[in-house]
């Protein structure tokens, strides 16, 4: 377990050692371990899902500004050229 460096493997080995030491059911131990791994995976997924909107905010803002410039820019240029001709 130490060679892998994976905490899930280390906890599985520790649970199996305790199972053998106390003579309890290996199947029950594996069920409990599988359930805890599923819960950990779910929590990691929820954590990543919670971070996603923050990571998407900057690109969305950049795209919004670019779209705004492309949409409003020609009209503003035409308006400035129209009012610029009146003064001259």
PDB file of C-alpha atoms in Angstrom, residues 1 8-20:
ATOM      1  CA  UNK A   1       0.000   0.000   0.000  1.00  0.00           C
ATOM      2  CA  UNK A   8      -7.579   4.583  -1.023  1.00  0.00           C
ATOM      3  CA  UNK A   9      -5.328   1.539  -1.364  1.00  0.00           C
ATOM      4  CA  UNK A  10      -3.747   2.234   2.012  1.00  0.00           C
ATOM      5  CA  UNK A  11      -7.156   2.438   3.686  1.00  0.00           C
ATOM      6  CA  UNK A  12      -8.275  -0.773   1.943  1.00  0.00           C
ATOM      7  CA  UNK A  13      -5.191  -2.621   3.181  1.00  0.00           C
ATOM      8  CA  UNK A  14      -5.704  -1.277   6.700  1.00  0.00           C
ATOM      9  CA  UNK A  15      -9.335  -2.409   6.646  1.00  0.00           C
ATOM     10  CA  UNK A  16      -8.360  -5.869   5.380  1.00  0.00           C
ATOM     11  CA  UNK A  17      -5.691  -6.210   8.070  1.00  0.00           C
ATOM     12  CA  UNK A  18      -8.254  -5.326  10.746  1.00  0.00           C
ATOM     13  CA  UNK A  19     -10.733  -7.741   9.172  1.00  0.00           C
ATOM     14  CA  UNK A  20      -8.250 -10.570   9.390  1.00  0.00           C
TER      15      UNK A  20
END
